[in-house]
mmCIF file of C-alpha atoms and ligand atoms in Angstrom:
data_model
loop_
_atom_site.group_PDB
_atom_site.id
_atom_site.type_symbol
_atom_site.label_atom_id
_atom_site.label_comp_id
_atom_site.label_asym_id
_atom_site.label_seq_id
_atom_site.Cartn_x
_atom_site.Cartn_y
_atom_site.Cartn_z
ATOM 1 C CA UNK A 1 4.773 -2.955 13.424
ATOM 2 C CA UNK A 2 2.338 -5.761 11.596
ATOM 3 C CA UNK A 3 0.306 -7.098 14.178
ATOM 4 C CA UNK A 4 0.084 -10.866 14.158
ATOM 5 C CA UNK A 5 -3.734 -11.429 14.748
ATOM 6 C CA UNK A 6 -4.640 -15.009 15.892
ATOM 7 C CA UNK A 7 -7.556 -15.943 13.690
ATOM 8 C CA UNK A 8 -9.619 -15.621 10.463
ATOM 9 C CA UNK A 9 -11.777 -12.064 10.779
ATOM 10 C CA UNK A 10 -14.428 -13.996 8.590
ATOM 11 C CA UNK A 11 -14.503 -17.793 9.917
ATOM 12 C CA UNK A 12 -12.561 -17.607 12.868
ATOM 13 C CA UNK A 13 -9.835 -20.100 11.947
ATOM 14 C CA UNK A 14 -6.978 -19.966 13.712
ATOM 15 C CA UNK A 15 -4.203 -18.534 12.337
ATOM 16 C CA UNK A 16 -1.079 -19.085 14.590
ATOM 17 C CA UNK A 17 2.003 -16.431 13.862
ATOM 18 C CA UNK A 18 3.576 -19.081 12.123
ATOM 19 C CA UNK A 19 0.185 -20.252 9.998
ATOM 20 C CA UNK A 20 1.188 -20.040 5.677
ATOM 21 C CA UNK A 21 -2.458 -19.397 5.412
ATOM 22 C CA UNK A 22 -2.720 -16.142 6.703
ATOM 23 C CA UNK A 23 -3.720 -13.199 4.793
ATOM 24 C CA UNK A 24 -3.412 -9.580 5.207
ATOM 25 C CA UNK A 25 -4.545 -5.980 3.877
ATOM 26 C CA UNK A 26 -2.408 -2.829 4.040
ATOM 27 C CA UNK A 27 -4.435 -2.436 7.548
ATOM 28 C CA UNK A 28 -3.850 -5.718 8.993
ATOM 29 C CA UNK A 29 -7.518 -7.573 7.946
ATOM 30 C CA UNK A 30 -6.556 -10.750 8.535
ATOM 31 C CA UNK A 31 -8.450 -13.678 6.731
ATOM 32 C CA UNK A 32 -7.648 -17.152 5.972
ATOM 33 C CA UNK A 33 -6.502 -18.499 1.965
ATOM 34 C CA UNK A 34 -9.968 -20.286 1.700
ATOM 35 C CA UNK A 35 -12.018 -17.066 2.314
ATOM 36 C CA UNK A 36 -9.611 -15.039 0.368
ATOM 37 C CA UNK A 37 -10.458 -17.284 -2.494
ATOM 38 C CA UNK A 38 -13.673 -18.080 -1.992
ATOM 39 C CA UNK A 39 -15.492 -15.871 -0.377
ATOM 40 C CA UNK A 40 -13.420 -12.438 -0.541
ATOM 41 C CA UNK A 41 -12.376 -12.838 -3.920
ATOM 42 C CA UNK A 42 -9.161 -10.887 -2.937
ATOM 43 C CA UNK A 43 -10.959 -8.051 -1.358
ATOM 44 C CA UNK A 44 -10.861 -6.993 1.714
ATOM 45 C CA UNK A 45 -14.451 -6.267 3.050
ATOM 46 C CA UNK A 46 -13.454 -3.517 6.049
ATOM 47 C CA UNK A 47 -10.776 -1.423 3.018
ATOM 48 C CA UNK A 48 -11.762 -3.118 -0.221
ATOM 49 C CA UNK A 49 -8.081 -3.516 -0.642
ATOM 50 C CA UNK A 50 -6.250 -6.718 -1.559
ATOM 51 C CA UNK A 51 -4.490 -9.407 0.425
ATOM 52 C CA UNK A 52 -0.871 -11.002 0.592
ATOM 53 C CA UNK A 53 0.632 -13.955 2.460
ATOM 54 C CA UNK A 54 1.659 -12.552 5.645
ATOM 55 C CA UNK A 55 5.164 -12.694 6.437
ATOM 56 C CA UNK A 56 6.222 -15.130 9.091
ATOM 57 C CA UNK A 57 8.149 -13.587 11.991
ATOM 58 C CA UNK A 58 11.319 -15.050 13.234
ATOM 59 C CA UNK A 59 11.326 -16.724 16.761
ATOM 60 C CA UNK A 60 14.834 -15.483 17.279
ATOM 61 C CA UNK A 61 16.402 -11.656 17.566
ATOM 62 C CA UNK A 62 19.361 -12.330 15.153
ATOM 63 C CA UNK A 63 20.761 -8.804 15.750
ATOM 64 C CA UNK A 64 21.737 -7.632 19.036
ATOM 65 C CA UNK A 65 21.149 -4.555 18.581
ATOM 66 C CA UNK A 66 17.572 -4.579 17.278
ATOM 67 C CA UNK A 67 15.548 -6.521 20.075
ATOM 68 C CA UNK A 68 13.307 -8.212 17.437
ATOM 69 C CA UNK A 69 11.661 -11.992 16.364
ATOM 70 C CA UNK A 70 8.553 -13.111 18.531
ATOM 71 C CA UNK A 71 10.542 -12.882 22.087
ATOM 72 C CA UNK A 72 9.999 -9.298 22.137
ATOM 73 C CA UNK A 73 7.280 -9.042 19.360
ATOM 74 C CA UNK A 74 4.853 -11.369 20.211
ATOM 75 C CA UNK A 75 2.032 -12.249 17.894
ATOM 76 C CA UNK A 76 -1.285 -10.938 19.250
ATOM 77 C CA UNK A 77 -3.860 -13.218 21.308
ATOM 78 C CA UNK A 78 -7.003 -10.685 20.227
ATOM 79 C CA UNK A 79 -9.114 -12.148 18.109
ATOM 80 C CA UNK A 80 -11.329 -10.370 15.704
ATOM 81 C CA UNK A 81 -14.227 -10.462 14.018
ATOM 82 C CA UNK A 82 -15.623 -9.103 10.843
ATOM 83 C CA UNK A 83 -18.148 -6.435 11.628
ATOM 84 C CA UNK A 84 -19.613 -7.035 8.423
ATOM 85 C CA UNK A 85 -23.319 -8.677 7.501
ATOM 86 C CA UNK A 86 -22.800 -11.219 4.700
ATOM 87 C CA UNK A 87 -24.993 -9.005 2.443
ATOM 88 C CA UNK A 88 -22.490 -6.003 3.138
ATOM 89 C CA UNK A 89 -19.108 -8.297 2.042
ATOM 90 C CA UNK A 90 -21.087 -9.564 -1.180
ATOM 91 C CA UNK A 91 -21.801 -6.363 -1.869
ATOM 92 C CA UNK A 92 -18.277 -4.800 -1.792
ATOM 93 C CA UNK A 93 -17.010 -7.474 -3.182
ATOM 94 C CA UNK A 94 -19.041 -7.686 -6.384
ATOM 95 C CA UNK A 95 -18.316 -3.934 -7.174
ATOM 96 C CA UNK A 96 -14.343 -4.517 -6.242
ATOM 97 C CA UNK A 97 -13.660 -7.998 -7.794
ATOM 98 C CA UNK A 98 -12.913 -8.014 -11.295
ATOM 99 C CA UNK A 99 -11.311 -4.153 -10.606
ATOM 100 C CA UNK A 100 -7.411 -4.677 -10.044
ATOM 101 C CA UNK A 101 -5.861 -3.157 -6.517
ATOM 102 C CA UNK A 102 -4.118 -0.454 -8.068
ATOM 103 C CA UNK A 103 -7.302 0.977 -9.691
ATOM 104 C CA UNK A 104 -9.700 0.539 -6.896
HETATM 105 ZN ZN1 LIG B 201 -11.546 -17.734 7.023
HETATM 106 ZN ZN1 LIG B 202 -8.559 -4.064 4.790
#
């Protein structure tokens, strides 16, 4: 199950379950949109995947037979940060940039 991390990796935004400007990597880097774009360039410094918008996940359990939505998922309160010197993410990133996901 996607965990639902609270805050920017890079910046340390927050980035409430519910935030549209949440991004994530096939491993659950989260970053914000403005260091996805400006800083990232769309790679993810830890995998040197990409990023999507991550889903939003329903406050409600709309099936009673699943116990779902944030009641019994909650969205994490662990925040983390990038282990990653600037130098190391501008590195990465200027091999990985112009090279599109599915050929990195
Ligand atoms: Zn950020
Ligand atoms: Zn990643």
């Amino acid at each position: 199950m996607l965990e639902l991390r609270p805050n920017c990796e890079l910046c340390d935004r927050d980035l409430p379950h519910y935030s549209p400007d949440a991004r994530i990597c096939t491993y659950e880097c989260t970053y914000c949109v403005a260091c996805v774009e400006n800083v990232l360039h769309n790679v993810c410094p830890t995998c040197g995947g990409n990023f999507v918008p991550r889903p939003i996940r329903p406050h409600k359990a709309y099936r009673d037979s699943k116990k779902l939505g944030l009641g019994h998922h909650p969205a994490s309160t662990t925040r983390k940060h990038s282990q990653w010197s600037v130098e190391d993410v501008r590195t990465l990133v200027e091999v990985l940039r112009n090279v599109p996901p599915d050929k990195r």
